[in-house]
C-alpha cells in the first residue's frame, strides 16, 4: 500500500508540505490544478511546477485527483468532442510528468453533497453531515449558498464556474436518465482509455457521493452491481476504480470489503474513511476508527491486505479537531490520526502474516 495525502496546492491549502512530511509513511501528494476549469487542457509548465515543489519536499505526484469531466461530456452534447480532445491531451501531459493514476468522477452537476460542513459532534469536534430530510426541502441554489457560502476556500466540486450555471445545468439534465448517463460514460471511456493505456496511466473513477440520487439527478457509480457494469464498459485494466469506502459506505447495504476482494486488480486508488449512517438516511463523517462509524474499516484493511494491495491509498476526509482552521473535511490533524490508525492495522496484519509463515515453515521441518 502506497500512502498518499491530498494537498490542494501552494496558496490554496492551509497545510504546509513540511507538516505533511511529518506524518509517517506518506510517499506522495494527491493533487490537481484546481483553478483550471473542467474541460480545459492543463498546461505542462504548471504541471511541472507542482512536480518540482512536491519533489523538493520528498513527495511524488503519481496520483491526480481530479481531472474533472466537463458537463457536456456527461450530457452527451455534440460539444463534448472538444472537451474530450482536451482531456486526452491532459492525460498525455500528465504522463510526461510521470503521473500514474488519474482520479475523476461522473456525477452530474454536484460532486460530493452534504447539508452541513461543520456539524458538531458530542466531543466538540465538527464534521461533514448529510441530513436526508433537509435536502428534500432545499432548492439546489440554497444548498450551494449553505455549502460554498460557508467556506472561504474554493472546495473541489464546488468551483465557482460550475456553480454559476447551476439553473441552466438543471434544465439540461431534465429528462437525462441513468441509461443516458451510462451511454455517455461509455462513449467517454472508449475515447480516453486507449490514450491512457498508451501513456501507461490508470484511470480511476470515484464513486458517487452519496451513492444515491440527490435533487432527482441520475447517479450510477453507487453499488457493486453498477461497478461490475462499469468495469465491463471497457474491460481493460486502465479502466479502474478509486474505491472510496466513505462514499459507498453512506449506503449501509454496500459491503466495501466484499467489493475489494471482487474488484481487486481494478482498484488503482483506495480512499479510506468512515461514516456513521442512521436509519433515517442521515450520515455523518467520523474518525477512521472502525467502532466510531458503520463502515467496517478493520474488515476493509483485512481485505486490502488479503489481496496484496500495492496501489495508492489515502485517508479520505477527516473531522475538524483541536480547533484547527482548515478546509472542510481536509484538516491535517484528523487525517494524520487516520493514517496512523490505518498503518497500525496494516503493520499488524503484515507481522501476523510473517509469523504465520514462519510457524508453518517450522511445522514442516
Ligand atoms: C471527495 C471528492 O470523497 C472525496 O474524495 O472529496 O471531491 C472527490 O475528490 C471527487 O469526487 C473525485 O473526483
Ligand atoms: Mn473519496
GROMACS .gro file of C-alpha atoms and ligand atoms in nm:
model
  379
    1UNK     CA    1   0.000   0.000   0.000
    2UNK     CA    2   0.149   0.332  -0.107
    3UNK     CA    3   0.025   0.601   0.133
    4UNK     CA    4  -0.056   0.947  -0.002
    5UNK     CA    5  -0.213   1.269   0.125
    6UNK     CA    6  -0.440   1.509  -0.059
    7UNK     CA    7  -0.290   1.855  -0.089
    8UNK     CA    8  -0.456   2.144  -0.269
    9UNK     CA    9  -0.155   2.337  -0.389
   10UNK     CA   10   0.053   2.630  -0.285
   11UNK     CA   11  -0.158   2.924  -0.167
   12UNK     CA   12  -0.466   2.704  -0.188
   13UNK     CA   13  -0.402   2.478   0.109
   14UNK     CA   14  -0.363   2.581   0.470
   15UNK     CA   15  -0.129   2.290   0.541
   16UNK     CA   16   0.244   2.331   0.467
   17UNK     CA   17   0.407   2.038   0.292
   18UNK     CA   18   0.666   2.031   0.572
   19UNK     CA   19   0.388   1.928   0.808
   20UNK     CA   20   0.254   1.662   0.575
   21UNK     CA   21   0.607   1.520   0.566
   22UNK     CA   22   0.591   1.465   0.943
   23UNK     CA   23   0.314   1.207   0.907
   24UNK     CA   24   0.486   0.867   0.894
   25UNK     CA   25   0.490   0.677   0.568
   26UNK     CA   26   0.339   0.935   0.331
   27UNK     CA   27   0.514   0.900  -0.006
   28UNK     CA   28   0.318   1.126  -0.232
   29UNK     CA   29   0.073   1.412  -0.253
   30UNK     CA   30  -0.255   1.377  -0.434
   31UNK     CA   31  -0.302   1.696  -0.630
   32UNK     CA   32  -0.474   1.884  -0.911
   33UNK     CA   33  -0.465   2.220  -1.086
   34UNK     CA   34  -0.779   2.334  -0.911
   35UNK     CA   35  -0.802   2.665  -1.094
   36UNK     CA   36  -0.828   2.515  -1.442
   37UNK     CA   37  -1.197   2.488  -1.534
   38UNK     CA   38  -1.333   2.144  -1.620
   39UNK     CA   39  -1.284   2.070  -1.988
   40UNK     CA   40  -0.973   2.286  -2.038
   41UNK     CA   41  -0.631   2.145  -2.115
   42UNK     CA   42  -0.375   2.152  -1.831
   43UNK     CA   43  -0.058   2.345  -1.920
   44UNK     CA   44   0.262   2.142  -1.896
   45UNK     CA   45   0.459   2.417  -1.722
   46UNK     CA   46   0.202   2.433  -1.442
   47UNK     CA   47   0.213   2.056  -1.401
   48UNK     CA   48   0.593   2.070  -1.382
   49UNK     CA   49   0.581   2.341  -1.117
   50UNK     CA   50   0.380   2.117  -0.887
   51UNK     CA   51   0.611   1.826  -0.958
   52UNK     CA   52   0.918   2.029  -0.868
   53UNK     CA   53   0.769   2.158  -0.548
   54UNK     CA   54   0.650   1.814  -0.441
   55UNK     CA   55   0.985   1.655  -0.524
   56UNK     CA   56   1.169   1.922  -0.324
   57UNK     CA   57   0.971   1.804  -0.023
   58UNK     CA   58   1.040   1.438  -0.097
   59UNK     CA   59   0.695   1.356  -0.239
   60UNK     CA   60   0.591   1.203  -0.569
   61UNK     CA   61   0.295   1.328  -0.774
   62UNK     CA   62   0.184   0.989  -0.907
   63UNK     CA   63  -0.185   1.045  -0.832
   64UNK     CA   64  -0.402   1.329  -0.963
   65UNK     CA   65  -0.744   1.398  -0.810
   66UNK     CA   66  -0.926   1.502  -1.017
   67UNK     CA   67  -0.919   1.584  -1.383
   68UNK     CA   68  -1.282   1.691  -1.388
   69UNK     CA   69  -1.511   1.586  -1.670
   70UNK     CA   70  -1.698   1.867  -1.845
   71UNK     CA   71  -2.077   1.854  -1.804
   72UNK     CA   72  -2.122   1.847  -2.184
   73UNK     CA   73  -1.947   1.507  -2.183
   74UNK     CA   74  -2.181   1.376  -1.912
   75UNK     CA   75  -2.474   1.521  -2.104
   76UNK     CA   76  -2.353   1.372  -2.433
   77UNK     CA   77  -2.375   1.704  -2.619
   78UNK     CA   78  -2.205   1.749  -2.960
   79UNK     CA   79  -1.966   1.998  -2.797
   80UNK     CA   80  -1.819   1.709  -2.596
   81UNK     CA   81  -1.567   1.631  -2.871
   82UNK     CA   82  -1.362   1.941  -2.796
   83UNK     CA   83  -1.357   1.867  -2.425
   84UNK     CA   84  -1.264   1.503  -2.481
   85UNK     CA   85  -0.976   1.612  -2.706
   86UNK     CA   86  -0.855   1.840  -2.425
   87UNK     CA   87  -0.890   1.556  -2.175
   88UNK     CA   88  -0.671   1.333  -2.392
   89UNK     CA   89  -0.402   1.597  -2.422
   90UNK     CA   90  -0.410   1.645  -2.045
   91UNK     CA   91  -0.359   1.270  -1.999
   92UNK     CA   92  -0.056   1.285  -2.230
   93UNK     CA   93   0.096   1.576  -2.043
   94UNK     CA   94   0.040   1.420  -1.704
   95UNK     CA   95   0.211   1.106  -1.831
   96UNK     CA   96   0.509   1.317  -1.938
   97UNK     CA   97   0.537   1.437  -1.579
   98UNK     CA   98   0.531   1.077  -1.454
   99UNK     CA   99   0.171   1.060  -1.328
  100UNK     CA  100   0.040   0.703  -1.292
  101UNK     CA  101  -0.322   0.734  -1.178
  102UNK     CA  102  -0.595   0.985  -1.266
  103UNK     CA  103  -0.899   1.001  -1.040
  104UNK     CA  104  -1.221   1.152  -1.177
  105UNK     CA  105  -1.593   1.121  -1.125
  106UNK     CA  106  -1.903   1.113  -1.341
  107UNK     CA  107  -2.155   1.278  -1.110
  108UNK     CA  108  -2.397   1.521  -1.276
  109UNK     CA  109  -2.373   1.883  -1.153
  110UNK     CA  110  -2.270   1.827  -0.793
  111UNK     CA  111  -1.967   1.633  -0.680
  112UNK     CA  112  -1.997   1.523  -0.314
  113UNK     CA  113  -2.309   1.655  -0.142
  114UNK     CA  114  -2.364   1.738   0.226
  115UNK     CA  115  -2.609   1.964   0.410
  116UNK     CA  116  -2.372   2.084   0.686
  117UNK     CA  117  -1.999   2.137   0.672
  118UNK     CA  118  -1.943   2.186   1.044
  119UNK     CA  119  -2.189   1.966   1.231
  120UNK     CA  120  -2.088   1.943   1.592
  121UNK     CA  121  -2.023   1.603   1.743
  122UNK     CA  122  -2.059   1.519   2.112
  123UNK     CA  123  -1.690   1.574   2.181
  124UNK     CA  124  -1.692   1.925   2.032
  125UNK     CA  125  -1.523   1.828   1.706
  126UNK     CA  126  -1.711   1.900   1.383
  127UNK     CA  127  -1.759   1.701   1.065
  128UNK     CA  128  -1.940   1.696   0.731
  129UNK     CA  129  -2.302   1.590   0.770
  130UNK     CA  130  -2.582   1.483   0.536
  131UNK     CA  131  -2.938   1.535   0.655
  132UNK     CA  132  -3.183   1.348   0.441
  133UNK     CA  133  -3.497   1.545   0.536
  134UNK     CA  134  -3.321   1.878   0.488
  135UNK     CA  135  -3.204   1.803   0.136
  136UNK     CA  136  -3.559   1.721   0.030
  137UNK     CA  137  -3.675   2.074   0.124
  138UNK     CA  138  -3.380   2.259  -0.023
  139UNK     CA  139  -3.352   2.413  -0.365
  140UNK     CA  140  -3.013   2.338  -0.527
  141UNK     CA  141  -2.917   2.706  -0.510
  142UNK     CA  142  -2.992   2.718  -0.138
  143UNK     CA  143  -2.762   2.424  -0.086
  144UNK     CA  144  -2.489   2.598  -0.280
  145UNK     CA  145  -2.521   2.901  -0.052
  146UNK     CA  146  -2.509   2.675   0.251
  147UNK     CA  147  -2.203   2.486   0.129
  148UNK     CA  148  -1.993   2.719  -0.085
  149UNK     CA  149  -2.100   3.020   0.124
  150UNK     CA  150  -1.970   2.858   0.439
  151UNK     CA  151  -1.618   2.808   0.321
  152UNK     CA  152  -1.371   3.080   0.241
  153UNK     CA  153  -1.176   2.837   0.022
  154UNK     CA  154  -1.296   2.700  -0.308
  155UNK     CA  155  -1.386   2.341  -0.247
  156UNK     CA  156  -1.328   2.073  -0.506
  157UNK     CA  157  -1.652   2.000  -0.679
  158UNK     CA  158  -1.795   2.337  -0.581
  159UNK     CA  159  -1.590   2.559  -0.810
  160UNK     CA  160  -1.749   2.897  -0.895
  161UNK     CA  161  -1.750   2.825  -1.271
  162UNK     CA  162  -1.951   2.512  -1.211
  163UNK     CA  163  -2.199   2.680  -0.979
  164UNK     CA  164  -2.257   2.990  -1.188
  165UNK     CA  165  -2.451   2.798  -1.446
  166UNK     CA  166  -2.650   2.592  -1.199
  167UNK     CA  167  -3.001   2.664  -1.321
  168UNK     CA  168  -2.900   2.608  -1.684
  169UNK     CA  169  -2.741   2.280  -1.587
  170UNK     CA  170  -3.053   2.160  -1.409
  171UNK     CA  171  -3.253   2.250  -1.720
  172UNK     CA  172  -3.012   2.049  -1.935
  173UNK     CA  173  -3.032   1.743  -1.711
  174UNK     CA  174  -3.412   1.736  -1.731
  175UNK     CA  175  -3.503   1.406  -1.893
  176UNK     CA  176  -3.148   1.267  -1.879
  177UNK     CA  177  -3.190   0.914  -1.748
  178UNK     CA  178  -2.945   0.676  -1.585
  179UNK     CA  179  -2.925   0.487  -1.915
  180UNK     CA  180  -2.831   0.809  -2.096
  181UNK     CA  181  -2.557   0.866  -1.841
  182UNK     CA  182  -2.428   0.510  -1.890
  183UNK     CA  183  -2.416   0.564  -2.266
  184UNK     CA  184  -2.231   0.895  -2.228
  185UNK     CA  185  -1.985   0.738  -1.985
  186UNK     CA  186  -1.921   0.454  -2.228
  187UNK     CA  187  -1.858   0.699  -2.512
  188UNK     CA  188  -1.611   0.890  -2.294
  189UNK     CA  189  -1.429   0.572  -2.182
  190UNK     CA  190  -1.398   0.435  -2.534
  191UNK     CA  191  -1.225   0.759  -2.629
  192UNK     CA  192  -0.990   0.803  -2.337
  193UNK     CA  193  -0.896   0.454  -2.216
  194UNK     CA  194  -0.680   0.377  -2.525
  195UNK     CA  195  -0.497   0.707  -2.470
  196UNK     CA  196  -0.447   0.623  -2.101
  197UNK     CA  197  -0.311   0.281  -2.200
  198UNK     CA  198  -0.066   0.424  -2.450
  199UNK     CA  199   0.057   0.659  -2.181
  200UNK     CA  200   0.079   0.399  -1.906
  201UNK     CA  201  -0.185   0.574  -1.698
  202UNK     CA  202  -0.463   0.410  -1.498
  203UNK     CA  203  -0.797   0.588  -1.490
  204UNK     CA  204  -0.979   0.554  -1.157
  205UNK     CA  205  -1.342   0.661  -1.131
  206UNK     CA  206  -1.460   0.785  -0.793
  207UNK     CA  207  -1.800   0.655  -0.677
  208UNK     CA  208  -2.090   0.893  -0.638
  209UNK     CA  209  -2.109   1.060  -0.301
  210UNK     CA  210  -2.362   0.995  -0.158
  211UNK     CA  211  -2.435   0.679  -0.359
  212UNK     CA  212  -2.794   0.768  -0.441
  213UNK     CA  213  -2.980   1.029  -0.641
  214UNK     CA  214  -2.989   1.382  -0.500
  215UNK     CA  215  -3.220   1.652  -0.644
  216UNK     CA  216  -3.352   1.396  -0.892
  217UNK     CA  217  -3.020   1.382  -1.079
  218UNK     CA  218  -2.914   1.040  -1.210
  219UNK     CA  219  -2.625   0.870  -1.028
  220UNK     CA  220  -2.476   0.543  -1.144
  221UNK     CA  221  -2.148   0.455  -0.966
  222UNK     CA  222  -2.326   0.358  -0.648
  223UNK     CA  223  -2.309  -0.015  -0.570
  224UNK     CA  224  -2.147  -0.349  -0.655
  225UNK     CA  225  -2.372  -0.435  -0.949
  226UNK     CA  226  -2.321  -0.097  -1.112
  227UNK     CA  227  -1.945  -0.112  -1.061
  228UNK     CA  228  -1.944  -0.456  -1.228
  229UNK     CA  229  -2.127  -0.299  -1.522
  230UNK     CA  230  -1.888  -0.003  -1.525
  231UNK     CA  231  -1.579  -0.225  -1.543
  232UNK     CA  232  -1.723  -0.412  -1.839
  233UNK     CA  233  -1.795  -0.094  -2.038
  234UNK     CA  234  -1.430  -0.108  -2.136
  235UNK     CA  235  -1.289  -0.424  -1.987
  236UNK     CA  236  -0.926  -0.320  -1.956
  237UNK     CA  237  -0.702  -0.268  -1.653
  238UNK     CA  238  -0.665   0.102  -1.739
  239UNK     CA  239  -1.037   0.140  -1.676
  240UNK     CA  240  -1.038   0.113  -1.298
  241UNK     CA  241  -1.159   0.243  -0.968
  242UNK     CA  242  -1.097   0.484  -0.687
  243UNK     CA  243  -1.266   0.274  -0.422
  244UNK     CA  244  -1.397   0.524  -0.168
  245UNK     CA  245  -1.519   0.346   0.146
  246UNK     CA  246  -1.688   0.655   0.285
  247UNK     CA  247  -1.883   0.738  -0.030
  248UNK     CA  248  -2.003   0.383  -0.084
  249UNK     CA  249  -2.048   0.333   0.290
  250UNK     CA  250  -2.313   0.605   0.308
  251UNK     CA  251  -2.545   0.329   0.185
  252UNK     CA  252  -2.524   0.066   0.460
  253UNK     CA  253  -2.616  -0.216   0.221
  254UNK     CA  254  -2.285  -0.165   0.035
  255UNK     CA  255  -2.025  -0.414   0.156
  256UNK     CA  256  -1.694  -0.245   0.071
  257UNK     CA  257  -1.470  -0.532   0.190
  258UNK     CA  258  -1.652  -0.767  -0.044
  259UNK     CA  259  -1.604  -0.522  -0.331
  260UNK     CA  260  -1.229  -0.503  -0.259
  261UNK     CA  261  -1.199  -0.881  -0.298
  262UNK     CA  262  -1.409  -0.884  -0.613
  263UNK     CA  263  -1.255  -0.584  -0.791
  264UNK     CA  264  -0.901  -0.634  -0.655
  265UNK     CA  265  -0.697  -0.587  -0.973
  266UNK     CA  266  -0.904  -0.292  -1.090
  267UNK     CA  267  -0.859  -0.080  -0.776
  268UNK     CA  268  -0.590   0.176  -0.852
  269UNK     CA  269  -0.659   0.415  -0.569
  270UNK     CA  270  -0.808   0.349  -0.225
  271UNK     CA  271  -0.991   0.622  -0.034
  272UNK     CA  272  -1.031   0.504   0.323
  273UNK     CA  273  -1.267   0.672   0.567
  274UNK     CA  274  -1.557   0.602   0.796
  275UNK     CA  275  -1.911   0.740   0.822
  276UNK     CA  276  -2.190   0.677   1.066
  277UNK     CA  277  -2.522   0.610   0.896
  278UNK     CA  278  -2.862   0.643   1.060
  279UNK     CA  279  -3.191   0.472   0.984
  280UNK     CA  280  -3.349   0.791   0.852
  281UNK     CA  281  -3.081   0.812   0.579
  282UNK     CA  282  -2.867   1.076   0.751
  283UNK     CA  283  -2.496   1.021   0.780
  284UNK     CA  284  -2.202   1.194   0.944
  285UNK     CA  285  -1.830   1.157   0.878
  286UNK     CA  286  -1.640   1.019   1.176
  287UNK     CA  287  -1.284   0.937   1.272
  288UNK     CA  288  -1.127   0.647   1.084
  289UNK     CA  289  -1.167   0.412   1.380
  290UNK     CA  290  -1.388   0.115   1.290
  291UNK     CA  291  -1.603   0.136   1.602
  292UNK     CA  292  -1.677   0.508   1.551
  293UNK     CA  293  -1.891   0.455   1.241
  294UNK     CA  294  -2.083   0.199   1.040
  295UNK     CA  295  -1.810   0.130   0.783
  296UNK     CA  296  -1.604  -0.178   0.870
  297UNK     CA  297  -1.259  -0.020   0.839
  298UNK     CA  298  -1.094  -0.324   1.000
  299UNK     CA  299  -1.261  -0.558   0.750
  300UNK     CA  300  -1.163  -0.324   0.466
  301UNK     CA  301  -0.797  -0.321   0.570
  302UNK     CA  302  -0.802  -0.700   0.603
  303UNK     CA  303  -0.944  -0.726   0.252
  304UNK     CA  304  -0.674  -0.496   0.109
  305UNK     CA  305  -0.409  -0.697   0.287
  306UNK     CA  306  -0.551  -1.025   0.167
  307UNK     CA  307  -0.545  -0.917  -0.199
  308UNK     CA  308  -0.187  -0.796  -0.154
  309UNK     CA  309  -0.282  -0.440  -0.242
  310UNK     CA  310   0.018  -0.245  -0.369
  311UNK     CA  311  -0.173   0.050  -0.511
  312UNK     CA  312  -0.211   0.406  -0.382
  313UNK     CA  313  -0.418   0.486  -0.076
  314UNK     CA  314  -0.511   0.794   0.117
  315UNK     CA  315  -0.712   0.876   0.425
  316UNK     CA  316  -1.015   1.049   0.285
  317UNK     CA  317  -1.198   1.317   0.478
  318UNK     CA  318  -1.137   1.386   0.845
  319UNK     CA  319  -1.315   1.571   1.123
  320UNK     CA  320  -1.207   1.917   1.236
  321UNK     CA  321  -1.040   1.876   1.573
  322UNK     CA  322  -0.821   2.062   1.820
  323UNK     CA  323  -0.951   2.396   1.694
  324UNK     CA  324  -0.785   2.354   1.358
  325UNK     CA  325  -0.882   2.606   1.090
  326UNK     CA  326  -0.890   2.405   0.772
  327UNK     CA  327  -1.077   2.316   0.459
  328UNK     CA  328  -1.400   2.136   0.540
  329UNK     CA  329  -1.313   1.766   0.561
  330UNK     CA  330  -0.944   1.822   0.489
  331UNK     CA  331  -0.766   1.910   0.812
  332UNK     CA  332  -0.418   1.789   0.890
  333UNK     CA  333  -0.483   1.652   1.237
  334UNK     CA  334  -0.764   1.404   1.186
  335UNK     CA  335  -0.626   1.281   0.857
  336UNK     CA  336  -0.288   1.235   1.028
  337UNK     CA  337  -0.456   1.034   1.302
  338UNK     CA  338  -0.640   0.838   1.035
  339UNK     CA  339  -0.315   0.742   0.864
  340UNK     CA  340  -0.168   0.619   1.191
  341UNK     CA  341  -0.476   0.407   1.253
  342UNK     CA  342  -0.450   0.256   0.905
  343UNK     CA  343  -0.078   0.187   0.948
  344UNK     CA  344  -0.148   0.027   1.286
  345UNK     CA  345  -0.385  -0.222   1.131
  346UNK     CA  346  -0.168  -0.279   0.826
  347UNK     CA  347   0.157  -0.333   1.018
  348UNK     CA  348  -0.008  -0.584   1.248
  349UNK     CA  349  -0.152  -0.773   0.952
  350UNK     CA  350   0.194  -0.783   0.794
  351UNK     CA  351   0.354  -0.905   1.115
  352UNK     CA  352   0.090  -1.173   1.164
  353UNK     CA  353   0.137  -1.297   0.809
  354UNK     CA  354   0.513  -1.326   0.859
  355UNK     CA  355   0.475  -1.504   1.189
  356UNK     CA  356   0.225  -1.745   1.042
  357UNK     CA  357   0.463  -1.822   0.754
  358UNK     CA  358   0.746  -1.890   1.000
  359UNK     CA  359   0.525  -2.109   1.212
  360UNK     CA  360   0.418  -2.304   0.903
  361UNK     CA  361   0.781  -2.348   0.798
  362UNK     CA  362   0.886  -2.477   1.139
  363UNK     CA  363   0.596  -2.721   1.137
  364UNK     CA  364   0.726  -2.864   0.810
  365UNK     CA  365   1.076  -2.923   0.949
  366LIG     C1  366  -1.410   1.398  -0.239
  366LIG     C2  367  -1.444   1.426  -0.383
  366LIG     O1  368  -1.476   1.200  -0.141
  366LIG     C3  369  -1.386   1.258  -0.196
  366LIG     O2  370  -1.279   1.206  -0.215
  366LIG     O3  371  -1.372   1.491  -0.152
  366LIG     O4  372  -1.444   1.561  -0.406
  366LIG     C4  373  -1.351   1.358  -0.480
  366LIG     O5  374  -1.228   1.421  -0.478
  366LIG     C5  375  -1.402   1.360  -0.623
  366LIG     O6  376  -1.531   1.313  -0.628
  366LIG     C6  377  -1.314   1.279  -0.713
  366LIG     O7  378  -1.340   1.307  -0.845
  367LIG    MN1  379  -1.338   0.976  -0.167
   0.00000   0.00000   0.00000
